[in-house]
PDB file of C-alpha atoms in Angstrom:
ATOM      1  CA  UNK A   1       0.000   0.000   0.000  1.00 75.00           C
ATOM      2  CA  UNK A   2       2.791   2.417   0.956  1.00 76.00           C
ATOM      3  CA  UNK A   3       4.721   1.612  -2.251  1.00 76.00           C
ATOM      4  CA  UNK A   4       1.653   2.407  -4.330  1.00 78.00           C
ATOM      5  CA  UNK A   5       1.171   5.715  -2.499  1.00 71.00           C
ATOM      6  CA  UNK A   6       4.812   6.700  -3.048  1.00 74.00           C
ATOM      7  CA  UNK A   7       4.555   5.730  -6.729  1.00 65.00           C
ATOM      8  CA  UNK A   8       1.466   7.927  -7.163  1.00 68.00           C
ATOM      9  CA  UNK A   9       3.235  10.860  -5.476  1.00 71.00           C
ATOM     10  CA  UNK A  10       6.290  10.455  -7.718  1.00 72.00           C
ATOM     11  CA  UNK A  11       4.082  10.329 -10.823  1.00 68.00           C
ATOM     12  CA  UNK A  12       2.247  13.496  -9.751  1.00 67.00           C
ATOM     13  CA  UNK A  13       5.476  15.371  -9.111  1.00 70.00           C
ATOM     14  CA  UNK A  14       6.873  14.245 -12.460  1.00 64.00           C
ATOM     15  CA  UNK A  15       3.740  15.323 -14.295  1.00 62.00           C
ATOM     16  CA  UNK A  16       3.686  18.728 -12.610  1.00 57.00           C
ATOM     17  CA  UNK A  17       7.378  19.197 -13.317  1.00 59.00           C
ATOM     18  CA  UNK A  18       6.970  18.478 -17.016  1.00 50.00           C
ATOM     19  CA  UNK A  19       3.874  20.685 -17.193  1.00 49.00           C
ATOM     20  CA  UNK A  20       5.574  23.669 -15.554  1.00 47.00           C
ATOM     21  CA  UNK A  21       8.687  23.303 -17.714  1.00 47.00           C
ATOM     22  CA  UNK A  22       6.639  23.073 -20.894  1.00 48.00           C
ATOM     23  CA  UNK A  23       4.554  26.153 -20.071  1.00 49.00           C
ATOM     24  CA  UNK A  24       7.507  28.341 -19.186  1.00 51.00           C
ATOM     25  CA  UNK A  25       9.376  27.358 -22.347  1.00 52.00           C
ATOM     26  CA  UNK A  26       6.437  28.036 -24.672  1.00 55.00           C
ATOM     27  CA  UNK A  27       5.150  31.171 -22.958  1.00 62.00           C
ATOM     28  CA  UNK A  28       8.511  32.898 -22.669  1.00 81.00           C
ATOM     29  CA  UNK A  29       9.107  36.098 -24.588  1.00 90.00           C
ATOM     30  CA  UNK A  30      11.270  35.553 -27.619  1.00 93.00           C
ATOM     31  CA  UNK A  31      13.272  38.076 -29.598  1.00 93.00           C
ATOM     32  CA  UNK A  32      13.863  37.823 -33.332  1.00 94.00           C
ATOM     33  CA  UNK A  33      13.091  39.590 -36.598  1.00 95.00           C
ATOM     34  CA  UNK A  34       9.850  39.843 -38.558  1.00 95.00           C
ATOM     35  CA  UNK A  35       9.086  40.548 -42.192  1.00 94.00           C
ATOM     36  CA  UNK A  36       5.806  40.897 -44.083  1.00 94.00           C
ATOM     37  CA  UNK A  37       4.041  39.119 -46.921  1.00 92.00           C
ATOM     38  CA  UNK A  38       4.081  40.512 -50.438  1.00 89.00           C
ATOM     39  CA  UNK A  39       0.671  41.309 -51.966  1.00 91.00           C
ATOM     40  CA  UNK A  40       1.133  38.468 -54.475  1.00 93.00           C
ATOM     41  CA  UNK A  41       0.147  36.012 -51.703  1.00 93.00           C
ATOM     42  CA  UNK A  42      -3.374  37.460 -51.332  1.00 94.00           C
ATOM     43  CA  UNK A  43      -5.978  34.827 -52.109  1.00 95.00           C
ATOM     44  CA  UNK A  44      -3.608  31.881 -51.808  1.00 95.00           C
ATOM     45  CA  UNK A  45      -4.181  29.161 -49.233  1.00 96.00           C
ATOM     46  CA  UNK A  46      -2.027  29.154 -46.124  1.00 96.00           C
ATOM     47  CA  UNK A  47      -0.670  25.997 -44.503  1.00 95.00           C
ATOM     48  CA  UNK A  48      -3.703  26.026 -42.176  1.00 96.00           C
ATOM     49  CA  UNK A  49      -6.057  25.941 -45.186  1.00 96.00           C
ATOM     50  CA  UNK A  50      -7.223  29.513 -44.602  1.00 95.00           C
ATOM     51  CA  UNK A  51      -7.169  31.911 -47.555  1.00 96.00           C
ATOM     52  CA  UNK A  52      -4.488  34.548 -46.990  1.00 95.00           C
ATOM     53  CA  UNK A  53      -5.568  38.176 -46.729  1.00 96.00           C
ATOM     54  CA  UNK A  54      -2.918  40.871 -46.267  1.00 95.00           C
ATOM     55  CA  UNK A  55      -5.444  43.137 -44.511  1.00 95.00           C
ATOM     56  CA  UNK A  56      -6.005  40.712 -41.594  1.00 97.00           C
ATOM     57  CA  UNK A  57      -3.812  40.538 -38.486  1.00 97.00           C
ATOM     58  CA  UNK A  58      -2.118  37.189 -39.099  1.00 97.00           C
ATOM     59  CA  UNK A  59       1.388  35.742 -39.136  1.00 97.00           C
ATOM     60  CA  UNK A  60       3.424  32.684 -40.042  1.00 97.00           C
ATOM     61  CA  UNK A  61       5.639  30.838 -37.570  1.00 96.00           C
ATOM     62  CA  UNK A  62       7.562  27.601 -38.079  1.00 95.00           C
ATOM     63  CA  UNK A  63       6.277  25.688 -35.019  1.00 94.00           C
ATOM     64  CA  UNK A  64       3.480  27.470 -33.122  1.00 95.00           C
ATOM     65  CA  UNK A  65       0.074  25.784 -33.538  1.00 96.00           C
ATOM     66  CA  UNK A  66      -2.406  27.316 -35.972  1.00 96.00           C
ATOM     67  CA  UNK A  67      -4.836  29.631 -34.192  1.00 96.00           C
ATOM     68  CA  UNK A  68      -2.293  30.674 -31.543  1.00 96.00           C
ATOM     69  CA  UNK A  69      -2.532  34.368 -30.737  1.00 97.00           C
ATOM     70  CA  UNK A  70       0.735  36.154 -30.072  1.00 97.00           C
ATOM     71  CA  UNK A  71       1.574  39.707 -29.082  1.00 97.00           C
ATOM     72  CA  UNK A  72       4.319  41.138 -31.272  1.00 97.00           C
ATOM     73  CA  UNK A  73       6.235  44.216 -30.111  1.00 96.00           C
ATOM     74  CA  UNK A  74       8.442  46.303 -32.379  1.00 96.00           C
ATOM     75  CA  UNK A  75      11.687  46.736 -30.436  1.00 95.00           C
ATOM     76  CA  UNK A  76      12.477  50.004 -32.255  1.00 94.00           C
ATOM     77  CA  UNK A  77       9.359  51.912 -31.175  1.00 95.00           C
ATOM     78  CA  UNK A  78       7.456  49.801 -28.620  1.00 95.00           C
ATOM     79  CA  UNK A  79       4.329  49.476 -30.801  1.00 96.00           C
ATOM     80  CA  UNK A  80       2.360  46.223 -30.297  1.00 97.00           C
ATOM     81  CA  UNK A  81      -0.098  44.131 -32.261  1.00 97.00           C
ATOM     82  CA  UNK A  82      -1.842  40.813 -31.599  1.00 98.00           C
ATOM     83  CA  UNK A  83      -1.780  38.372 -34.514  1.00 98.00           C
ATOM     84  CA  UNK A  84      -3.088  34.872 -35.121  1.00 97.00           C
ATOM     85  CA  UNK A  85      -0.787  32.175 -36.495  1.00 97.00           C
ATOM     86  CA  UNK A  86      -2.279  30.754 -39.701  1.00 96.00           C
ATOM     87  CA  UNK A  87       0.720  29.738 -41.803  1.00 97.00           C
ATOM     88  CA  UNK A  88       4.172  28.133 -41.679  1.00 96.00           C
ATOM     89  CA  UNK A  89       7.344  30.067 -42.242  1.00 92.00           C
ATOM     90  CA  UNK A  90       9.378  32.123 -42.593  1.00 94.00           C
ATOM     91  CA  UNK A  91      11.947  29.986 -44.288  1.00 88.00           C
ATOM     92  CA  UNK A  92      14.822  32.329 -43.578  1.00 86.00           C
ATOM     93  CA  UNK A  93      16.929  31.432 -40.550  1.00 87.00           C
ATOM     94  CA  UNK A  94      17.256  34.992 -39.210  1.00 90.00           C
ATOM     95  CA  UNK A  95      13.486  35.612 -38.926  1.00 94.00           C
ATOM     96  CA  UNK A  96      10.863  34.030 -36.687  1.00 95.00           C
ATOM     97  CA  UNK A  97       7.735  35.663 -38.130  1.00 96.00           C
ATOM     98  CA  UNK A  98       6.246  36.571 -41.482  1.00 96.00           C
ATOM     99  CA  UNK A  99       3.408  38.976 -40.751  1.00 96.00           C
ATOM    100  CA  UNK A 100       0.535  40.205 -42.869  1.00 95.00           C
ATOM    101  CA  UNK A 101       1.083  43.678 -44.273  1.00 95.00           C
ATOM    102  CA  UNK A 102      -1.681  45.098 -42.015  1.00 96.00           C
ATOM    103  CA  UNK A 103      -0.062  43.693 -38.861  1.00 96.00           C
ATOM    104  CA  UNK A 104       3.426  44.793 -39.890  1.00 96.00           C
ATOM    105  CA  UNK A 105       2.182  48.287 -40.779  1.00 94.00           C
ATOM    106  CA  UNK A 106       0.457  48.598 -37.402  1.00 95.00           C
ATOM    107  CA  UNK A 107       3.731  48.262 -35.491  1.00 96.00           C
ATOM    108  CA  UNK A 108       6.292  49.756 -37.811  1.00 88.00           C
ATOM    109  CA  UNK A 109       5.244  50.736 -41.272  1.00 82.00           C
ATOM    110  CA  UNK A 110       6.271  48.957 -44.417  1.00 82.00           C
ATOM    111  CA  UNK A 111       9.147  51.304 -45.301  1.00 85.00           C
ATOM    112  CA  UNK A 112      11.529  48.722 -43.835  1.00 85.00           C
ATOM    113  CA  UNK A 113      11.158  45.101 -44.847  1.00 88.00           C
ATOM    114  CA  UNK A 114      12.464  43.606 -41.603  1.00 94.00           C
ATOM    115  CA  UNK A 115      12.160  44.827 -38.007  1.00 94.00           C
ATOM    116  CA  UNK A 116      13.420  43.493 -34.670  1.00 96.00           C
ATOM    117  CA  UNK A 117      10.538  42.165 -32.581  1.00 96.00           C
ATOM    118  CA  UNK A 118       9.730  40.484 -29.305  1.00 97.00           C
ATOM    119  CA  UNK A 119       6.793  38.078 -29.285  1.00 97.00           C
ATOM    120  CA  UNK A 120       4.907  36.055 -26.722  1.00 96.00           C
ATOM    121  CA  UNK A 121       1.837  33.838 -26.615  1.00 96.00           C
ATOM    122  CA  UNK A 122      -1.314  35.611 -25.423  1.00 95.00           C
ATOM    123  CA  UNK A 123      -3.452  33.651 -22.952  1.00 75.00           C
TER     124      UNK A 123
END
């Protein structure tokens, strides 16, 4: 009986440990660069199956689940926007996000093609 109780306690501690580690790793703020989609992608299907629209507040990320909302902050001016992940990419190693033109314009304007950003998952 005592062995079973100890085993249950160990399993609970292990589960809580994995859960807390996983949450802190995924929810941490990350710093990288973001770019924006060219207008030629309007009307094409994204990896999630959604039709891309450059006027919506969306973004592509290599690993975050589709539908995840993230807050993106422009590190140059502090402007923020919340976007929904609906595509995969970018496929350039120095960038973590490809944003719709509307989202990119909201935090920095499209005069520059790439901006430094910090992003985090919104609960």
